[in-house]
mmCIF file of C-alpha atoms in Angstrom:
data_model
loop_
_atom_site.group_PDB
_atom_site.id
_atom_site.type_symbol
_atom_site.label_atom_id
_atom_site.label_comp_id
_atom_site.label_asym_id
_atom_site.label_seq_id
_atom_site.Cartn_x
_atom_site.Cartn_y
_atom_site.Cartn_z
ATOM 1 C CA MET A 1 -11.714 -84.542 44.362
ATOM 2 C CA ARG A 2 -14.877 -84.795 42.110
ATOM 3 C CA SER A 3 -15.037 -81.092 41.570
ATOM 4 C CA CYS A 4 -11.502 -81.141 40.455
ATOM 5 C CA ALA A 5 -12.119 -83.794 37.930
ATOM 6 C CA LEU A 6 -15.129 -81.830 36.766
ATOM 7 C CA ALA A 7 -13.129 -78.572 36.494
ATOM 8 C CA ALA A 8 -10.592 -80.456 34.308
ATOM 9 C CA LEU A 9 -13.062 -81.909 32.002
ATOM 10 C CA VAL A 10 -14.626 -78.443 31.539
ATOM 11 C CA ALA A 11 -11.194 -76.949 30.739
ATOM 12 C CA LEU A 12 -10.515 -79.587 28.336
ATOM 13 C CA ALA A 13 -13.910 -79.078 26.647
ATOM 14 C CA LEU A 14 -13.172 -75.362 26.406
ATOM 15 C CA ALA A 15 -9.640 -75.877 25.109
ATOM 16 C CA GLY A 16 -10.503 -78.646 22.489
ATOM 17 C CA PRO A 17 -12.009 -76.765 19.764
ATOM 18 C CA ALA A 18 -9.321 -73.968 19.878
ATOM 19 C CA ARG A 19 -6.552 -76.531 19.935
ATOM 20 C CA ALA A 20 -8.143 -78.586 17.063
ATOM 21 C CA ALA A 21 -8.369 -75.485 14.812
ATOM 22 C CA MET A 22 -4.476 -75.448 15.159
ATOM 23 C CA SER A 23 -2.809 -78.140 13.163
ATOM 24 C CA ASP A 24 -0.310 -80.455 14.725
ATOM 25 C CA GLY A 25 -0.279 -78.316 17.877
ATOM 26 C CA VAL A 26 2.316 -76.103 16.838
ATOM 27 C CA VAL A 27 2.899 -73.142 14.306
ATOM 28 C CA ARG A 28 6.358 -73.629 12.315
ATOM 29 C CA ILE A 29 7.609 -70.840 10.341
ATOM 30 C CA GLY A 30 10.384 -71.697 7.893
ATOM 31 C CA VAL A 31 12.993 -69.146 6.828
ATOM 32 C CA LEU A 32 14.430 -70.193 3.390
ATOM 33 C CA THR A 33 17.313 -67.843 2.604
ATOM 34 C CA ASP A 34 20.732 -67.361 1.165
ATOM 35 C CA MET A 35 22.959 -68.285 3.916
ATOM 36 C CA GLY A 36 26.509 -67.958 2.248
ATOM 37 C CA GLY A 37 25.878 -66.704 -1.367
ATOM 38 C CA PRO A 38 25.776 -63.130 -2.928
ATOM 39 C CA TYR A 39 22.779 -62.133 -0.934
ATOM 40 C CA SER A 40 23.691 -63.479 2.408
ATOM 41 C CA ASP A 41 24.795 -60.221 4.191
ATOM 42 C CA ASN A 42 21.418 -58.678 3.122
ATOM 43 C CA VAL A 43 19.369 -61.595 4.382
ATOM 44 C CA GLY A 44 20.927 -64.805 5.699
ATOM 45 C CA ALA A 45 21.503 -65.128 9.473
ATOM 46 C CA GLY A 46 20.068 -61.684 9.938
ATOM 47 C CA ALA A 47 16.721 -62.843 8.523
ATOM 48 C CA VAL A 48 16.708 -65.773 10.888
ATOM 49 C CA LEU A 49 17.398 -63.621 13.723
ATOM 50 C CA ALA A 50 14.637 -61.270 12.710
ATOM 51 C CA ALA A 51 11.991 -64.072 12.651
ATOM 52 C CA ARG A 52 13.104 -65.172 16.029
ATOM 53 C CA MET A 53 12.718 -61.736 17.415
ATOM 54 C CA ALA A 54 9.183 -61.559 16.017
ATOM 55 C CA VAL A 55 8.230 -64.860 17.696
ATOM 56 C CA GLU A 56 9.857 -63.768 21.007
ATOM 57 C CA ASP A 57 8.228 -60.356 21.022
ATOM 58 C CA PHE A 58 4.750 -62.094 20.347
ATOM 59 C CA GLY A 59 5.410 -64.241 23.460
ATOM 60 C CA GLY A 60 6.588 -67.511 21.941
ATOM 61 C CA THR A 61 2.938 -68.772 21.370
ATOM 62 C CA VAL A 62 -0.170 -67.971 19.327
ATOM 63 C CA ALA A 63 -3.559 -69.124 19.853
ATOM 64 C CA GLY A 64 -2.582 -71.320 22.660
ATOM 65 C CA VAL A 65 0.252 -73.236 20.764
ATOM 66 C CA PRO A 66 3.973 -72.760 20.588
ATOM 67 C CA VAL A 67 5.735 -71.112 17.721
ATOM 68 C CA GLU A 68 8.925 -72.592 16.208
ATOM 69 C CA VAL A 69 11.199 -71.181 13.597
ATOM 70 C CA VAL A 70 13.296 -73.429 11.373
ATOM 71 C CA SER A 71 15.786 -72.202 8.680
ATOM 72 C CA ALA A 72 17.558 -73.512 5.629
ATOM 73 C CA ASP A 73 19.870 -72.355 2.751
ATOM 74 C CA HIS A 74 18.471 -72.450 -0.708
ATOM 75 C CA GLN A 75 21.798 -71.588 -2.263
ATOM 76 C CA ASN A 76 20.101 -69.727 -4.819
ATOM 77 C CA LYS A 77 19.244 -72.896 -6.717
ATOM 78 C CA THR A 78 15.483 -73.447 -7.578
ATOM 79 C CA ASP A 79 15.900 -77.344 -7.403
ATOM 80 C CA ILE A 80 17.445 -77.073 -3.836
ATOM 81 C CA GLY A 81 14.792 -74.521 -2.536
ATOM 82 C CA SER A 82 11.873 -76.424 -3.910
ATOM 83 C CA ALA A 83 13.045 -79.717 -2.417
ATOM 84 C CA ILE A 84 13.371 -77.936 0.998
ATOM 85 C CA ALA A 85 9.981 -76.248 0.726
ATOM 86 C CA ARG A 86 8.276 -79.898 -0.129
ATOM 87 C CA ARG A 87 10.179 -81.470 2.783
ATOM 88 C CA TRP A 88 9.262 -78.712 5.201
ATOM 89 C CA TYR A 89 5.480 -79.032 4.377
ATOM 90 C CA ASP A 90 5.210 -82.881 3.859
ATOM 91 C CA VAL A 91 7.487 -84.043 6.574
ATOM 92 C CA ASP A 92 8.254 -81.277 8.907
ATOM 93 C CA LYS A 93 4.732 -79.851 9.013
ATOM 94 C CA VAL A 94 5.933 -76.250 8.316
ATOM 95 C CA ASP A 95 2.928 -73.803 8.245
ATOM 96 C CA ALA A 96 4.506 -70.719 6.471
ATOM 97 C CA ILE A 97 7.818 -70.005 4.476
ATOM 98 C CA THR A 98 9.166 -66.579 4.597
ATOM 99 C CA GLU A 99 12.248 -64.701 3.034
ATOM 100 C CA VAL A 100 13.467 -66.550 -0.052
ATOM 101 C CA VAL A 101 15.540 -63.703 -1.672
ATOM 102 C CA SER A 102 15.957 -65.281 -4.971
ATOM 103 C CA SER A 103 13.317 -64.459 -7.354
ATOM 104 C CA ALA A 104 13.588 -67.736 -9.406
ATOM 105 C CA VAL A 105 13.391 -69.816 -6.066
ATOM 106 C CA ALA A 106 10.490 -67.633 -4.781
ATOM 107 C CA LEU A 107 8.195 -68.153 -7.863
ATOM 108 C CA SER A 108 8.801 -72.088 -7.332
ATOM 109 C CA VAL A 109 8.096 -71.827 -3.580
ATOM 110 C CA GLN A 110 4.982 -69.866 -4.164
ATOM 111 C CA GLN A 111 3.756 -72.415 -6.478
ATOM 112 C CA ILE A 112 4.554 -75.193 -4.042
ATOM 113 C CA SER A 113 2.853 -73.345 -1.138
ATOM 114 C CA ARG A 114 -0.324 -72.828 -3.234
ATOM 115 C CA ASP A 115 -0.406 -76.487 -4.019
ATOM 116 C CA LYS A 116 0.121 -77.420 -0.360
ATOM 117 C CA ASP A 117 -2.303 -74.679 0.889
ATOM 118 C CA ARG A 118 0.334 -73.232 3.075
ATOM 119 C CA ILE A 119 1.211 -69.355 3.217
ATOM 120 C CA PHE A 120 4.260 -67.751 1.475
ATOM 121 C CA LEU A 121 5.517 -64.641 3.128
ATOM 122 C CA ALA A 122 7.871 -63.354 0.375
ATOM 123 C CA THR A 123 9.894 -60.587 1.836
ATOM 124 C CA GLY A 124 13.321 -60.648 -0.114
ATOM 125 C CA PRO A 125 12.615 -61.428 -3.787
ATOM 126 C CA GLY A 126 12.151 -58.646 -6.228
ATOM 127 C CA THR A 127 10.170 -60.156 -9.061
ATOM 128 C CA PRO A 128 6.639 -58.501 -9.350
ATOM 129 C CA ASP A 129 5.274 -61.654 -10.963
ATOM 130 C CA LEU A 130 4.699 -62.926 -7.463
ATOM 131 C CA THR A 131 1.704 -60.488 -7.551
ATOM 132 C CA GLY A 132 1.148 -60.603 -11.355
ATOM 133 C CA LYS A 133 0.855 -63.692 -13.465
ATOM 134 C CA ALA A 134 2.104 -65.986 -10.763
ATOM 135 C CA CYS A 135 -0.095 -64.521 -7.914
ATOM 136 C CA SER A 136 -1.367 -66.864 -5.238
ATOM 137 C CA PRO A 137 -4.479 -66.690 -2.783
ATOM 138 C CA VAL A 138 -1.927 -67.834 -0.067
ATOM 139 C CA GLY A 139 0.934 -65.577 -1.067
ATOM 140 C CA LEU A 140 1.901 -62.108 -0.188
ATOM 141 C CA HIS A 141 4.864 -59.774 -1.347
ATOM 142 C CA TRP A 142 5.837 -57.685 1.754
ATOM 143 C CA ALA A 143 8.759 -55.342 1.332
ATOM 144 C CA TYR A 144 9.552 -54.072 -2.212
ATOM 145 C CA ASP A 145 9.364 -55.330 -5.927
ATOM 146 C CA ASN A 146 11.398 -54.261 -9.054
ATOM 147 C CA TYR A 147 8.492 -52.242 -10.397
ATOM 148 C CA ALA A 148 8.775 -49.856 -7.346
ATOM 149 C CA LEU A 149 12.544 -49.745 -7.702
ATOM 150 C CA GLY A 150 12.312 -48.658 -11.111
ATOM 151 C CA ASN A 151 9.746 -46.003 -10.560
ATOM 152 C CA VAL A 152 11.617 -44.484 -7.655
ATOM 153 C CA VAL A 153 15.301 -44.666 -8.658
ATOM 154 C CA ALA A 154 15.124 -44.565 -12.543
ATOM 155 C CA GLY A 155 12.392 -41.972 -12.619
ATOM 156 C CA ALA A 156 14.596 -39.637 -10.264
ATOM 157 C CA VAL A 157 17.876 -40.078 -12.380
ATOM 158 C CA VAL A 158 16.008 -39.347 -15.701
ATOM 159 C CA ARG A 159 14.451 -36.183 -14.287
ATOM 160 C CA ARG A 160 18.028 -35.036 -13.303
ATOM 161 C CA GLY A 161 18.781 -34.983 -17.078
ATOM 162 C CA LEU A 162 20.672 -38.427 -17.573
ATOM 163 C CA LYS A 163 18.582 -39.839 -20.416
ATOM 164 C CA LYS A 164 20.555 -42.434 -22.164
ATOM 165 C CA TRP A 165 20.757 -45.752 -20.387
ATOM 166 C CA PHE A 166 22.951 -48.980 -20.673
ATOM 167 C CA PHE A 167 21.947 -51.821 -18.230
ATOM 168 C CA LEU A 168 24.317 -54.375 -16.703
ATOM 169 C CA THR A 169 22.036 -57.123 -15.548
ATOM 170 C CA ALA A 170 21.991 -60.436 -13.627
ATOM 171 C CA ASP A 171 21.064 -63.114 -15.982
ATOM 172 C CA TYR A 172 18.195 -64.722 -14.359
ATOM 173 C CA SER A 173 14.402 -63.675 -13.688
ATOM 174 C CA PHE A 174 15.177 -61.247 -10.908
ATOM 175 C CA GLY A 175 17.787 -59.168 -13.096
ATOM 176 C CA HIS A 176 15.690 -59.388 -16.280
ATOM 177 C CA ALA A 177 12.511 -58.054 -14.232
ATOM 178 C CA LEU A 178 14.477 -55.248 -12.568
ATOM 179 C CA GLU A 179 16.013 -54.236 -16.049
ATOM 180 C CA SER A 180 12.508 -54.354 -17.645
ATOM 181 C CA GLN A 181 10.884 -52.286 -14.932
ATOM 182 C CA ALA A 182 13.745 -49.670 -14.992
ATOM 183 C CA ALA A 183 13.640 -49.483 -18.800
ATOM 184 C CA ARG A 184 9.923 -48.851 -18.658
ATOM 185 C CA VAL A 185 10.273 -45.904 -16.375
ATOM 186 C CA VAL A 186 13.311 -44.479 -18.332
ATOM 187 C CA LYS A 187 11.243 -44.368 -21.488
ATOM 188 C CA ALA A 188 8.154 -43.069 -19.737
ATOM 189 C CA ASN A 189 10.208 -40.033 -18.593
ATOM 190 C CA GLY A 190 11.782 -39.256 -22.043
ATOM 191 C CA GLY A 191 14.780 -41.474 -21.773
ATOM 192 C CA THR A 192 16.204 -44.153 -23.957
ATOM 193 C CA VAL A 193 17.903 -47.487 -23.455
ATOM 194 C CA ILE A 194 20.707 -47.967 -25.867
ATOM 195 C CA GLY A 195 22.091 -51.389 -24.888
ATOM 196 C CA SER A 196 22.536 -54.207 -22.138
ATOM 197 C CA ALA A 197 24.779 -56.635 -20.966
ATOM 198 C CA ARG A 198 23.872 -59.720 -19.025
ATOM 199 C CA HIS A 199 26.345 -61.566 -16.475
ATOM 200 C CA PRO A 200 25.851 -64.866 -14.571
ATOM 201 C CA LEU A 201 25.011 -64.663 -10.890
ATOM 202 C CA GLY A 202 27.901 -64.639 -8.694
ATOM 203 C CA SER A 203 30.416 -63.098 -11.340
ATOM 204 C CA SER A 204 33.806 -61.889 -10.013
ATOM 205 C CA ASP A 205 35.072 -60.294 -13.299
ATOM 206 C CA PHE A 206 32.946 -57.618 -14.827
ATOM 207 C CA SER A 207 35.675 -56.012 -17.014
ATOM 208 C CA SER A 208 34.093 -57.171 -20.373
ATOM 209 C CA PHE A 209 30.625 -56.060 -19.323
ATOM 210 C CA LEU A 210 31.842 -52.729 -18.159
ATOM 211 C CA LEU A 211 33.884 -52.091 -21.344
ATOM 212 C CA GLN A 212 30.679 -52.650 -23.396
ATOM 213 C CA ALA A 213 28.752 -50.205 -21.067
ATOM 214 C CA GLN A 214 31.624 -47.698 -21.258
ATOM 215 C CA ALA A 215 31.836 -47.803 -25.081
ATOM 216 C CA SER A 216 28.068 -47.377 -25.454
ATOM 217 C CA GLY A 217 28.074 -43.779 -24.926
ATOM 218 C CA ALA A 218 25.311 -44.005 -22.289
ATOM 219 C CA ASP A 219 24.843 -41.245 -19.665
ATOM 220 C CA VAL A 220 24.010 -43.887 -17.104
ATOM 221 C CA ILE A 221 24.971 -47.536 -16.420
ATOM 222 C CA GLY A 222 22.074 -49.204 -14.619
ATOM 223 C CA LEU A 223 23.151 -51.982 -12.399
ATOM 224 C CA ALA A 224 20.183 -54.422 -12.543
ATOM 225 C CA ASN A 225 21.693 -56.858 -9.988
ATOM 226 C CA ALA A 226 22.184 -57.127 -6.235
ATOM 227 C CA GLY A 227 24.251 -58.139 -3.362
ATOM 228 C CA THR A 228 27.973 -58.958 -4.215
ATOM 229 C CA ASP A 229 27.236 -58.838 -7.846
ATOM 230 C CA MET A 230 26.245 -55.012 -7.449
ATOM 231 C CA ILE A 231 29.303 -54.622 -5.195
ATOM 232 C CA ASN A 232 31.766 -56.064 -7.374
ATOM 233 C CA ALA A 233 30.459 -54.256 -10.528
ATOM 234 C CA GLN A 234 30.440 -50.806 -8.908
ATOM 235 C CA LYS A 235 33.932 -51.376 -7.416
ATOM 236 C CA GLN A 236 35.386 -52.495 -10.766
ATOM 237 C CA ALA A 237 33.505 -49.636 -12.421
ATOM 238 C CA ALA A 238 35.303 -47.124 -10.072
ATOM 239 C CA GLU A 239 38.739 -48.841 -10.851
ATOM 240 C CA PHE A 240 37.944 -48.551 -14.581
ATOM 241 C CA GLY A 241 37.315 -44.894 -14.146
ATOM 242 C CA LEU A 242 33.633 -45.170 -15.348
ATOM 243 C CA THR A 243 32.203 -42.860 -12.990
ATOM 244 C CA SER A 244 35.046 -40.072 -13.050
ATOM 245 C CA GLY A 245 34.077 -38.964 -16.427
ATOM 246 C CA ARG A 246 30.669 -38.157 -17.819
ATOM 247 C CA GLN A 247 29.040 -41.445 -17.162
ATOM 248 C CA SER A 248 26.995 -42.081 -14.001
ATOM 249 C CA LEU A 249 26.278 -45.335 -12.180
ATOM 250 C CA ALA A 250 22.785 -46.048 -10.886
ATOM 251 C CA ALA A 251 22.272 -49.154 -8.468
ATOM 252 C CA LEU A 252 18.597 -50.191 -8.928
ATOM 253 C CA LEU A 253 18.677 -52.578 -5.738
ATOM 254 C CA VAL A 254 20.799 -51.665 -2.817
ATOM 255 C CA ASN A 255 20.615 -52.813 0.662
ATOM 256 C CA LEU A 256 22.307 -51.213 3.776
ATOM 257 C CA PRO A 257 24.954 -54.017 4.067
ATOM 258 C CA ASP A 258 25.967 -53.185 0.583
ATOM 259 C CA ILE A 259 27.006 -49.805 1.484
ATOM 260 C CA ARG A 260 29.197 -50.879 4.240
ATOM 261 C CA ALA A 261 30.891 -53.226 1.844
ATOM 262 C CA LEU A 262 31.500 -50.633 -0.660
ATOM 263 C CA GLY A 263 32.595 -47.825 1.895
ATOM 264 C CA LEU A 264 31.375 -44.367 1.688
ATOM 265 C CA ASP A 265 34.136 -43.154 -0.379
ATOM 266 C CA SER A 266 32.928 -45.388 -3.280
ATOM 267 C CA ALA A 267 29.211 -45.017 -2.574
ATOM 268 C CA LYS A 268 28.912 -41.390 -1.773
ATOM 269 C CA GLY A 269 26.178 -39.631 -3.781
ATOM 270 C CA LEU A 270 24.464 -42.967 -4.939
ATOM 271 C CA LEU A 271 20.807 -42.717 -5.226
ATOM 272 C CA LEU A 272 18.836 -45.461 -4.127
ATOM 273 C CA ALA A 273 15.329 -46.757 -3.286
ATOM 274 C CA ASP A 274 14.312 -48.729 -0.126
ATOM 275 C CA SER A 275 11.360 -49.404 2.014
ATOM 276 C CA PHE A 276 13.099 -49.039 5.443
ATOM 277 C CA TYR A 277 15.970 -47.481 7.019
ATOM 278 C CA TRP A 278 17.142 -48.226 10.601
ATOM 279 C CA ASP A 279 17.789 -44.536 11.419
ATOM 280 C CA MET A 280 14.481 -42.906 10.299
ATOM 281 C CA THR A 281 12.567 -42.633 13.510
ATOM 282 C CA ASP A 282 12.705 -43.358 17.231
ATOM 283 C CA ALA A 283 10.777 -46.606 16.599
ATOM 284 C CA THR A 284 13.131 -47.905 13.841
ATOM 285 C CA ARG A 285 16.201 -47.009 15.857
ATOM 286 C CA ALA A 286 14.784 -48.774 18.979
ATOM 287 C CA TRP A 287 14.058 -51.949 17.256
ATOM 288 C CA SER A 288 17.257 -51.751 15.138
ATOM 289 C CA LYS A 289 19.449 -51.282 18.331
ATOM 290 C CA ARG A 290 17.988 -54.535 19.873
ATOM 291 C CA PHE A 291 18.883 -56.394 16.532
ATOM 292 C CA MET A 292 22.350 -54.863 16.497
ATOM 293 C CA ALA A 293 23.067 -56.034 20.054
ATOM 294 C CA ARG A 294 22.416 -59.685 18.948
ATOM 295 C CA PHE A 295 23.986 -59.398 15.598
ATOM 296 C CA ASP A 296 27.444 -58.310 16.232
ATOM 297 C CA GLY A 297 26.615 -54.503 16.044
ATOM 298 C CA ARG A 298 25.433 -54.713 12.418
ATOM 299 C CA ALA A 299 22.499 -52.666 11.654
ATOM 300 C CA PRO A 300 19.543 -54.445 9.874
ATOM 301 C CA GLY A 301 18.758 -53.910 6.212
ATOM 302 C CA SER A 302 15.250 -53.700 4.944
ATOM 303 C CA LEU A 303 15.091 -57.279 3.945
ATOM 304 C CA GLN A 304 15.825 -58.561 7.350
ATOM 305 C CA ALA A 305 13.463 -56.077 9.361
ATOM 306 C CA GLY A 306 10.887 -57.088 6.592
ATOM 307 C CA VAL A 307 10.865 -60.589 7.969
ATOM 308 C CA TYR A 308 10.210 -59.341 11.351
ATOM 309 C CA GLY A 309 7.265 -57.328 10.118
ATOM 310 C CA ALA A 310 5.759 -60.298 7.993
ATOM 311 C CA VAL A 311 6.062 -62.767 10.617
ATOM 312 C CA THR A 312 4.429 -60.634 13.164
ATOM 313 C CA HIS A 313 1.555 -59.742 10.896
ATOM 314 C CA TYR A 314 1.006 -63.514 10.134
ATOM 315 C CA LEU A 315 0.877 -64.239 14.025
ATOM 316 C CA LYS A 316 -1.421 -61.480 14.577
ATOM 317 C CA ALA A 317 -3.805 -62.934 11.739
ATOM 318 C CA ILE A 318 -3.507 -66.514 13.420
ATOM 319 C CA GLN A 319 -4.357 -65.037 16.759
ATOM 320 C CA ALA A 320 -7.399 -63.254 15.273
ATOM 321 C CA ALA A 321 -8.562 -66.160 13.222
ATOM 322 C CA GLY A 322 -8.084 -68.717 15.944
ATOM 323 C CA THR A 323 -6.644 -71.063 13.376
ATOM 324 C CA ASP A 324 -3.686 -71.595 11.317
ATOM 325 C CA ASP A 325 -5.727 -72.606 8.276
ATOM 326 C CA ALA A 326 -4.178 -70.802 5.240
ATOM 327 C CA LYS A 327 -7.160 -69.190 3.699
ATOM 328 C CA ALA A 328 -8.677 -67.978 6.903
ATOM 329 C CA VAL A 329 -5.434 -66.443 8.137
ATOM 330 C CA MET A 330 -4.962 -64.636 4.706
ATOM 331 C CA ALA A 331 -8.397 -63.394 5.103
ATOM 332 C CA LYS A 332 -7.391 -61.862 8.516
ATOM 333 C CA MET A 333 -4.076 -60.522 7.134
ATOM 334 C CA ARG A 334 -5.985 -58.442 4.719
ATOM 335 C CA GLU A 335 -8.318 -57.362 7.335
ATOM 336 C CA ILE A 336 -5.960 -56.183 10.049
ATOM 337 C CA PRO A 337 -4.061 -53.028 9.448
ATOM 338 C CA ILE A 338 -0.329 -53.229 8.962
ATOM 339 C CA ASP A 339 1.203 -50.557 11.038
ATOM 340 C CA ASP A 340 4.490 -50.960 12.999
ATOM 341 C CA PHE A 341 7.954 -49.568 13.172
ATOM 342 C CA TYR A 342 8.708 -50.909 9.664
ATOM 343 C CA THR A 343 5.490 -50.118 7.972
ATOM 344 C CA LYS A 344 3.040 -47.278 8.410
ATOM 345 C CA ASN A 345 -0.663 -47.327 7.089
ATOM 346 C CA ALA A 346 -0.153 -50.143 4.523
ATOM 347 C CA HIS A 347 -2.532 -52.617 3.330
ATOM 348 C CA LEU A 348 -2.599 -56.034 1.609
ATOM 349 C CA ARG A 349 -4.044 -56.057 -1.736
ATOM 350 C CA ALA A 350 -6.082 -58.977 -3.441
ATOM 351 C CA ASP A 351 -3.078 -59.772 -5.723
ATOM 352 C CA GLY A 352 -0.902 -60.250 -2.610
ATOM 353 C CA ARG A 353 1.013 -56.844 -2.804
ATOM 354 C CA VAL A 354 1.612 -55.105 0.440
ATOM 355 C CA VAL A 355 1.288 -51.394 -0.571
ATOM 356 C CA ARG A 356 3.559 -49.472 1.363
ATOM 357 C CA ASP A 357 5.592 -46.058 1.102
ATOM 358 C CA MET A 358 8.866 -46.275 -0.581
ATOM 359 C CA TYR A 359 11.761 -43.916 0.110
ATOM 360 C CA LEU A 360 14.419 -42.218 -2.032
ATOM 361 C CA PHE A 361 17.669 -42.087 -0.236
ATOM 362 C CA GLN A 362 21.123 -40.619 -1.117
ATOM 363 C CA VAL A 363 24.456 -42.084 0.327
ATOM 364 C CA LYS A 364 26.089 -39.659 2.488
ATOM 365 C CA THR A 365 29.775 -38.518 2.091
ATOM 366 C CA PRO A 366 32.273 -39.732 4.783
ATOM 367 C CA ALA A 367 32.254 -36.251 6.218
ATOM 368 C CA GLU A 368 28.487 -36.204 6.646
ATOM 369 C CA SER A 369 28.505 -39.553 8.410
ATOM 370 C CA LYS A 370 28.629 -39.003 12.091
ATOM 371 C CA TYR A 371 28.386 -42.471 13.651
ATOM 372 C CA PRO A 372 28.481 -46.011 12.575
ATOM 373 C CA TRP A 373 25.897 -47.053 10.018
ATOM 374 C CA ASP A 374 24.946 -43.333 9.488
ATOM 375 C CA TYR A 375 24.793 -43.809 5.773
ATOM 376 C CA TYR A 376 21.596 -42.330 4.155
ATOM 377 C CA THR A 377 19.894 -38.987 3.689
ATOM 378 C CA LEU A 378 15.997 -39.139 3.115
ATOM 379 C CA LEU A 379 15.239 -37.235 -0.185
ATOM 380 C CA GLU A 380 11.754 -38.179 -0.786
ATOM 381 C CA THR A 381 8.862 -40.281 0.300
ATOM 382 C CA VAL A 382 6.905 -41.838 -2.437
ATOM 383 C CA PRO A 383 3.404 -43.066 -1.551
ATOM 384 C CA GLY A 384 2.727 -46.840 -2.149
ATOM 385 C CA GLU A 385 0.139 -46.090 -4.615
ATOM 386 C CA GLN A 386 2.393 -44.303 -6.565
ATOM 387 C CA ALA A 387 5.495 -46.479 -6.160
ATOM 388 C CA PHE A 388 3.797 -49.994 -6.896
ATOM 389 C CA ARG A 389 2.189 -51.297 -10.002
ATOM 390 C CA PRO A 390 -1.399 -50.565 -10.193
ATOM 391 C CA LEU A 391 -3.549 -53.450 -9.451
ATOM 392 C CA ALA A 392 -5.490 -53.522 -12.852
ATOM 393 C CA GLU A 393 -2.002 -53.685 -14.690
ATOM 394 C CA GLY A 394 -0.485 -56.789 -13.000
ATOM 395 C CA GLY A 395 -2.508 -59.499 -14.814
ATOM 396 C CA CYS A 396 -3.045 -61.386 -11.568
ATOM 397 C CA PRO A 397 -5.744 -64.061 -12.150
ATOM 398 C CA LEU A 398 -7.241 -63.578 -8.721
ATOM 399 C CA VAL A 399 -8.048 -60.053 -9.581
ATOM 400 C CA THR A 400 -9.127 -60.493 -13.085
ATOM 401 C CA THR A 401 -11.535 -63.297 -12.317
ATOM 402 C CA GLN A 402 -13.317 -61.775 -9.294
#
């Protein structure tokens, strides 16, 4: 009896320091996403599923404590997203927030996370400001950004001889940044930007904007938008006959579910950039088929797979650090190599940018597609150091003050 009591005391003594290093006895991860708006097919419930799969595959615990996933809809509104983030941190004891597809909401959540000393795993937003002027010591940008999309897509189109551009742009921070980055690449490759039109988020009628683009005489109409905005603009452009003449359409941000919504007849031949495609390798196919089995047969887009990768890397860092303290975990996230089915040989820079390869794809024709979700042909792999903005050019105070 005495030996059993002694053993119990020893076990408590050994477990005490480890458990004390883990706040609240649980690691909570919040998936803050668009559940019913223009980006919901690209993230939404699929992003939540990806986070849960990451936790399950990790064993459901980390450093001796359970891991929980909570989720909420920010409705692409900064005030709603900010209120949820504050409540999660202050009341619900959430340790990290991930996803946040809206750039405007993401910039707000990044600042709140910094103020609260909690980690922000940005996977869905496009604005490069997250690793530029708004960078954070406890924030990382996982999947893509608008700078990389502009480099990969706009550069390829201009090099094919289509040099005069007109942009149709979502009128908020994401769209503005996407247009700016693509315009920079167009000009750097000898092209010109002859005009732009900005539309509200969630537009259903693009006729007036498309007529401006058609009248501009541009070689290329660049769609600096995403989700249902991009889909509706592209469908209406086809109805107007914009792409049947000498003008071409370049969609600067396309996710896999967008192609399904468009259909291969409408999307065939489209050039796009992405950080992941489900059918690239045996490893991507194996994970994606598990996802599809739990998601009504729908293949994951890069932003959904990215949540899995970011959450997994976060949990690995907690395990290695033996604590969920944000700064200690971030240090381990920079130290541990990023190498999984989604990401090969990537690293986390001082500004929070995960530097990964990007890919240039072309959408297949209906005749080329042999099975469900067989949509892309890989044209080019662009090394991360070429795709993303150089560290010295971002203006991140964490870099310039070191």
